[in-house]
CSV table of C-alpha atoms in Angstrom, one decimal:
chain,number,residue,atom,x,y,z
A,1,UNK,CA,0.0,0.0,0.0
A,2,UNK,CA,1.4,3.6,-1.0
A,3,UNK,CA,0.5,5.4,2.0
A,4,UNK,CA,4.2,6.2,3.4
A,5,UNK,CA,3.9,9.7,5.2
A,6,UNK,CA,0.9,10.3,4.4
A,7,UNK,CA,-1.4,12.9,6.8
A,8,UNK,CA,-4.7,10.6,7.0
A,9,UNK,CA,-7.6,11.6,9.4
A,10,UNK,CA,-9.8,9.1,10.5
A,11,UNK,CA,-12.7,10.5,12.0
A,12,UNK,CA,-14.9,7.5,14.3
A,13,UNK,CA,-11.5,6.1,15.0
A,14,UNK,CA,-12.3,4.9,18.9
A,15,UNK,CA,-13.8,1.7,17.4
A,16,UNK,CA,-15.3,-0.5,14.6
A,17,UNK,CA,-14.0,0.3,10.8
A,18,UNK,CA,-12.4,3.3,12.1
A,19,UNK,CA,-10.2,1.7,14.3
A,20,UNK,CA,-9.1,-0.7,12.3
A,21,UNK,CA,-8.3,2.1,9.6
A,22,UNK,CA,-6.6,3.8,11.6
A,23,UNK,CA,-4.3,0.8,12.5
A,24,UNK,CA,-3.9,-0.2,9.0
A,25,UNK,CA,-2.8,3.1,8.1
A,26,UNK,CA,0.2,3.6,10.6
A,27,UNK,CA,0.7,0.1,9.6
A,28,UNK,CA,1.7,1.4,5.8
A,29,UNK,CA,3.6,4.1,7.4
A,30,UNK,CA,1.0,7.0,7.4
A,31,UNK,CA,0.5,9.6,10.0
A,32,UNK,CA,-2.8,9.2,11.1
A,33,UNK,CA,-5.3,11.4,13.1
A,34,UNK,CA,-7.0,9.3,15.8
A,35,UNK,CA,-10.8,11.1,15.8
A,36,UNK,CA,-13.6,10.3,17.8
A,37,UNK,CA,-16.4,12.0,20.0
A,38,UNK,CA,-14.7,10.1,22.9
A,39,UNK,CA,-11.2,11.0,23.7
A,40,UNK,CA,-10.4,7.9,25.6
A,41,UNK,CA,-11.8,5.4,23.1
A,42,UNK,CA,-9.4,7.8,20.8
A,43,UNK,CA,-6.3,7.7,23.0
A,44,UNK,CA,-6.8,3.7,23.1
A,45,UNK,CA,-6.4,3.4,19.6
A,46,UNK,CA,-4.0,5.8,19.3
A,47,UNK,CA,-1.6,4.2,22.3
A,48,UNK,CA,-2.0,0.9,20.3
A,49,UNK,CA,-0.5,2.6,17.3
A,50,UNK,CA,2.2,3.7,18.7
A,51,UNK,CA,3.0,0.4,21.0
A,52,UNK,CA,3.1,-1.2,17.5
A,53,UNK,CA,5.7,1.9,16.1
A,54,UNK,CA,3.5,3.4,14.1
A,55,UNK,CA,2.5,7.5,14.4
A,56,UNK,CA,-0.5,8.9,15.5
A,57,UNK,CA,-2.5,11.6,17.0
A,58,UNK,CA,-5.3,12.2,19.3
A,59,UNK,CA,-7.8,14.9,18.2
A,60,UNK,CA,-11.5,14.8,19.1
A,61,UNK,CA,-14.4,15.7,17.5
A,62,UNK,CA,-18.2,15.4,17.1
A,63,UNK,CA,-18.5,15.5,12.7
A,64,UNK,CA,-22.3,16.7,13.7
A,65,UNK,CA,-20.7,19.8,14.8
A,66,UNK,CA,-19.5,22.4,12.1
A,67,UNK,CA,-17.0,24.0,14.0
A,68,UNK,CA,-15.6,21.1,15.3
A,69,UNK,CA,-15.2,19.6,12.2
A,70,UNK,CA,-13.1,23.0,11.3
A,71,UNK,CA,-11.0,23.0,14.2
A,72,UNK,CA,-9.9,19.0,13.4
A,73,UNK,CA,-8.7,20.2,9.9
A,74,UNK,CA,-7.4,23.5,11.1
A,75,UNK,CA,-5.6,21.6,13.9
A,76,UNK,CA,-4.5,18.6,11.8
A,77,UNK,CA,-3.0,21.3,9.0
A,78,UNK,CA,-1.4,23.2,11.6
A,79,UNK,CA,0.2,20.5,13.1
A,80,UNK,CA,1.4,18.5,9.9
A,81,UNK,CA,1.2,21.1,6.9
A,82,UNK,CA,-1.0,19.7,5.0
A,83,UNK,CA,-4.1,16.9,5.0
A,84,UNK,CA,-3.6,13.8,2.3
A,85,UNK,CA,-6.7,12.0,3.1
A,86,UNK,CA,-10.1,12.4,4.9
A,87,UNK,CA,-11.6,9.1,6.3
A,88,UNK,CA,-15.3,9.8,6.6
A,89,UNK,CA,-16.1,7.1,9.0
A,90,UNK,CA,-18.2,8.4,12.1
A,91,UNK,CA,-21.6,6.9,11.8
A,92,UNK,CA,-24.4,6.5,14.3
A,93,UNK,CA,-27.4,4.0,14.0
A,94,UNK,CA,-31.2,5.2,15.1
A,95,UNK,CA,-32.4,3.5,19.1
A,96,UNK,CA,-35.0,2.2,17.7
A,97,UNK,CA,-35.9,0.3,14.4
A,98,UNK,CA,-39.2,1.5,13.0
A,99,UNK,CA,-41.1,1.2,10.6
A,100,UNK,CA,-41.3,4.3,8.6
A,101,UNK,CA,-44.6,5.6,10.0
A,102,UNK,CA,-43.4,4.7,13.5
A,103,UNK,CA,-40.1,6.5,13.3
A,104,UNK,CA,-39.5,8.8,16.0
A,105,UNK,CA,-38.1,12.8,15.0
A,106,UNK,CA,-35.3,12.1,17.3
A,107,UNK,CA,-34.0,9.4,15.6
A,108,UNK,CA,-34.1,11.0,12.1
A,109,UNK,CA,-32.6,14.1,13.0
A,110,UNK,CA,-29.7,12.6,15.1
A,111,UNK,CA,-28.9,9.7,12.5
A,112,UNK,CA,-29.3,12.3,9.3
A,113,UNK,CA,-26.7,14.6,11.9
A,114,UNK,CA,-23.7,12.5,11.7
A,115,UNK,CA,-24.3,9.8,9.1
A,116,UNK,CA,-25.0,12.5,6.4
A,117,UNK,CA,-24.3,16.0,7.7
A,118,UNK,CA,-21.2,15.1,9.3
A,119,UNK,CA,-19.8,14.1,6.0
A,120,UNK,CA,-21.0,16.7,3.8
A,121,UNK,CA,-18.9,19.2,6.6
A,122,UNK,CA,-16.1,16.7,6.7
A,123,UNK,CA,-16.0,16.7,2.4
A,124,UNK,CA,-16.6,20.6,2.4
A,125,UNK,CA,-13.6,21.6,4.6
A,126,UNK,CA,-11.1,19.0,3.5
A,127,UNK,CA,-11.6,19.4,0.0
A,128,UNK,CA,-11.2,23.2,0.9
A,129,UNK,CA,-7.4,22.4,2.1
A,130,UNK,CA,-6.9,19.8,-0.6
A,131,UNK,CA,-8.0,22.1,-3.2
A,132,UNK,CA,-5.5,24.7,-1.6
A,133,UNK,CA,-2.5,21.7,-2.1
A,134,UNK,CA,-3.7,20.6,-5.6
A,135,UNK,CA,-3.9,17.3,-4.4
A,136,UNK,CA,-5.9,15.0,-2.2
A,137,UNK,CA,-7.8,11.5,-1.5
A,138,UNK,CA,-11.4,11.2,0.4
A,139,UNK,CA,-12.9,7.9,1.4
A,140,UNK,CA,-16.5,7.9,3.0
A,141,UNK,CA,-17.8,4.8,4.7
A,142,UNK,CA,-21.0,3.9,3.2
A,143,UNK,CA,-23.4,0.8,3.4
A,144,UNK,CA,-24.4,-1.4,1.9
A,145,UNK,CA,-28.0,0.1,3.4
A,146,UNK,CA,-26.7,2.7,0.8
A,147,UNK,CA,-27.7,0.8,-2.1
A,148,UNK,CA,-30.4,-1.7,-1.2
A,149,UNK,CA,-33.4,-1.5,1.2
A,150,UNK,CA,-33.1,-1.7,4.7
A,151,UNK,CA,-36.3,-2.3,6.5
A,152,UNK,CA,-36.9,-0.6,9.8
A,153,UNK,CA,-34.3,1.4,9.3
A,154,UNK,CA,-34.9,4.7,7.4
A,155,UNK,CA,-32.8,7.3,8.6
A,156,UNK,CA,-29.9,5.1,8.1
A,157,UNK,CA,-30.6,3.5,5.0
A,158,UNK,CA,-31.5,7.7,3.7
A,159,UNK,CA,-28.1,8.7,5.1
A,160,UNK,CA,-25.9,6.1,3.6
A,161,UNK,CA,-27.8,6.6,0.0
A,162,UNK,CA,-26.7,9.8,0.6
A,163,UNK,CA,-23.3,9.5,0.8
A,164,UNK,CA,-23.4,7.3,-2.4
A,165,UNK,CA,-24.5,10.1,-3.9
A,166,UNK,CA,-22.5,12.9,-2.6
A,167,UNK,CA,-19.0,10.8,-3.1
A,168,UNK,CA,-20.0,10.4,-6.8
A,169,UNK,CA,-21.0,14.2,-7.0
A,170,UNK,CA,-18.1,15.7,-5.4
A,171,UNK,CA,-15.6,13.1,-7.4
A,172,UNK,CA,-17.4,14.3,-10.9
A,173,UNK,CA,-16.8,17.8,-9.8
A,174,UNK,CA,-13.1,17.8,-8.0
A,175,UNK,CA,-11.2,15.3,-10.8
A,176,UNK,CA,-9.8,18.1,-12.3
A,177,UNK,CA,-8.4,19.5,-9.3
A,178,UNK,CA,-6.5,15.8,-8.3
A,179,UNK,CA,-8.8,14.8,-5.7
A,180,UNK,CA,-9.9,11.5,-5.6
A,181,UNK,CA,-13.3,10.6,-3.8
A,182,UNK,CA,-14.8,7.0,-3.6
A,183,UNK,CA,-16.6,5.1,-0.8
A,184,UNK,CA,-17.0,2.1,0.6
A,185,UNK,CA,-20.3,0.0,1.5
A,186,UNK,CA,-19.8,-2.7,3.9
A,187,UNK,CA,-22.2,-5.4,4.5
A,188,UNK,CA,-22.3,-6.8,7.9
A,189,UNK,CA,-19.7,-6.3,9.5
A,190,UNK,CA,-18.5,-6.7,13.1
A,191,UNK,CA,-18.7,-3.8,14.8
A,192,UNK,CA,-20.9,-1.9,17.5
A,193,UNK,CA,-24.0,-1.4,15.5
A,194,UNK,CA,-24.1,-5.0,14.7
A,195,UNK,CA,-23.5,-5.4,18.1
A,196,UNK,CA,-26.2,-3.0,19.3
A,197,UNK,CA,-28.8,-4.5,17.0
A,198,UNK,CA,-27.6,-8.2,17.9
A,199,UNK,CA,-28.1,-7.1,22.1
A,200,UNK,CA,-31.7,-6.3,21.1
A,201,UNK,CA,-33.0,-8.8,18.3
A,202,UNK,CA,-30.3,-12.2,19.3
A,203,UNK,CA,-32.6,-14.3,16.4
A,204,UNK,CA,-31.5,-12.0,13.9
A,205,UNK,CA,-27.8,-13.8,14.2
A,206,UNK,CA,-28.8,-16.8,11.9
A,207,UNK,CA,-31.1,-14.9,9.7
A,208,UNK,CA,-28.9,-12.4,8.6
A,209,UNK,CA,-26.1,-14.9,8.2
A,210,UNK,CA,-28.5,-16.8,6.0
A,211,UNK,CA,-28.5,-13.8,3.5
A,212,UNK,CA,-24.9,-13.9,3.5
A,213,UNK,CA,-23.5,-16.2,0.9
A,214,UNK,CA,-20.4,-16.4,2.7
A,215,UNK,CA,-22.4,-17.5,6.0
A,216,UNK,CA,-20.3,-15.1,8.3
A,217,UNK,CA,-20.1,-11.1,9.0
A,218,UNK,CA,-17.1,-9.0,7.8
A,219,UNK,CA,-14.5,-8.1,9.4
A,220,UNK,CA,-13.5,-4.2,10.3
A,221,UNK,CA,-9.9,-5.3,9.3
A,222,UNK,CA,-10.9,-6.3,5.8
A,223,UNK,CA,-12.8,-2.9,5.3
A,224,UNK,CA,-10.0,-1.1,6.1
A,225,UNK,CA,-7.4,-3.1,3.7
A,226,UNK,CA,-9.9,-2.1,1.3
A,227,UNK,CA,-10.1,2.0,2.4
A,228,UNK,CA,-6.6,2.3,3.0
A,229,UNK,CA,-6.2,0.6,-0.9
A,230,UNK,CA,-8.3,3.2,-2.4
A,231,UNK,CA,-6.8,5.9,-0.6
A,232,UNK,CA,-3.4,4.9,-1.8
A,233,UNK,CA,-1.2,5.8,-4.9
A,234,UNK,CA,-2.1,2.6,-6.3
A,235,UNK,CA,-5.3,3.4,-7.6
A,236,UNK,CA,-4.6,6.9,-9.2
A,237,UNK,CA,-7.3,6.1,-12.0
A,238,UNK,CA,-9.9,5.8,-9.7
A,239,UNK,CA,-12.6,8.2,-8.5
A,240,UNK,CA,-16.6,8.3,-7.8
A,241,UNK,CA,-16.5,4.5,-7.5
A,242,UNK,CA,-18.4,2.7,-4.0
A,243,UNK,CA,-16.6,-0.6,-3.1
A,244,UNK,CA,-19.0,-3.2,-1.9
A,245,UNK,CA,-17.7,-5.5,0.4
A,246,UNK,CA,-20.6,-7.9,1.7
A,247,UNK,CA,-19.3,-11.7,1.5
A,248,UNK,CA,-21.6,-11.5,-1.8
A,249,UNK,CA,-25.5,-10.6,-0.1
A,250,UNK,CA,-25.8,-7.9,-2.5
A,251,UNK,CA,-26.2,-11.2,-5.4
C-alpha cells in the first residue's frame, strides 16, 4: 500500500471500521489522526499505534458539529502542513428500528446529523485544504444500506444513500483538481452497531447470516485493507466509484 507519510484523518476512530483504519494506516507508514467524539476510546487506539511503532494523533471531535469539524482540519494542517486524506467514517445507527410511520423525530434528525451532515462538513472543509494543495484523497464509509433497502431502518438506510451520492457528486466535480473521492459499503460487519442490533434482536444472528452467501459477517480489518487501498497511490485512476464488500448478499 502507498501510504508512506501520508497525513490521514480518520474520523470515528475509537472503534469498529475506524479503528481498524486507523491501524492499517500507521501500519503502511502513514501519520494518522485518531478522531472520535470520545477522547479515551481515541487515545486507546492511538496508544496501540504507537506500541506497534506506528504515528498517531489524538484529536476529538463530534462530525455533527461544524465548527468542530473546522477546528480538526485547522488543527491537523497546523500540526502536519498539510491533509492527504479524509476518512469519513463516524456513523451513528437510530435507538429504535421502526417502521417508517413509527419512526421517531429524534432518531431522524440525530442519524441524518452524523451519518450525512457530518460528511458533507467533513467533504466541504477537506476538500477546501486539498483544493489549496492541488492534491488529495477522500474515502467515505458507506453501506451497503446505501444501495439496497433496509427495513426498519430509514434514517440510516437515507443517510448512507446519501453518501453514495455525494462521493460520486463531489468526485465528478473535483477530478480536475486531483482529488480522488470513492466510498465504501460494507455489509455486515462486526462492529458496535451489529453489536447494538444483535443485544436487542439475538434471532437476527442466523437470519442475517442466511442472507450472507459467505455465512459469516465482515470483518472491520478487511474494510479497512480495502479503504486504506483506495486511498493509496495505487489506484490513481480511480474516483466516484463505491466498493461493496458484503461476502456476496448484495447477489
Amino acid at each position: 500500500m502507498q501510504v508512506k507519510d501520508k497525513i490521514v484523518i480518520v474520523t470515528g476512530a475509537g472503534s469498529g471500521i475506524g479503528a481498524a483504519a486507523a491501524k492499517h494506516f500507521a501500519k503502511h507508514q502513514a501519520k494518522v489522526v485518531v478522531s472520535d467524539v470520545k477522547e479515551e476510546k481515541a487515545q486507546k487506539i492511538a496508544d496501540e499505534i504507537k506500541d506497534a511503532k506506528g504515528e498517531a494523533t489524538v484529536m476529538v471531535a463530534n462530525v455533527a458539529k461544524f465548527n468542530e469539524v473546522e477546528d480538526l482540519i485547522t488543527k491537523t494542517v497546523s500540526h502536519y502542513g498539510r491533509l492527504d486524506v479524509m476518512v469519513n467514517n463516524a456513523g451513528i445507527g437510530p435507538k429504535n428500528m421502526a417502521r417508517t410511520g413509527d419512526y421517531t423525530l429524534e432518531d431522524w434528525d440525530s442519524v441524518i446529523a452524523v451519518n450525512q451532515t457530518g460528511v458533507f462538513y467533513c467533504m466541504k472543509l477537506a476538500i477546501k485544504q486539498m483544493v489549496k494543495q492541488g492534491e488529495g484523497n477522500i474515502v467515505n464509509i458507506a453501506s451497503l444500506a446505501g444501495l439496497k433497502a433496509s427495513l426498519n431502518n430509514l434514517s440510516y438506510s437515507a443517510s448512507k444513500f446519501a453518501v453514495v451520492g455525494m462521493t460520486k457528486s463531489a468526485a465528478l466535480e473535483y477530478a480536475t483538481k486531483n482529488i480522488r473521492i470513492n466510498a465504501v459499503c460494507p455489509g455486515y460487519t462486526e462492529s458496535a452497531l451489529l453489536d447494538k442490533l444483535l443485544s436487542v434482536r439475538p434471532d437476527m444472528d442466523q437470519r442475517l447470516k442466511s442472507v450472507i452467501p459467505m455465512k459469516r459477517y465482515g470483518l472491520a480489518e478487511e474494510i479497512a485493507e480495502a479503504v486504506v487501498w483506495l486511498a493509496s497511490d495505487s489506484t490513481k485512476f480511480i474516483t466516484g466509484q463505491t466498493i461493496t464488500l458484503d461476502g456476496g448478499t448484495s447477489l
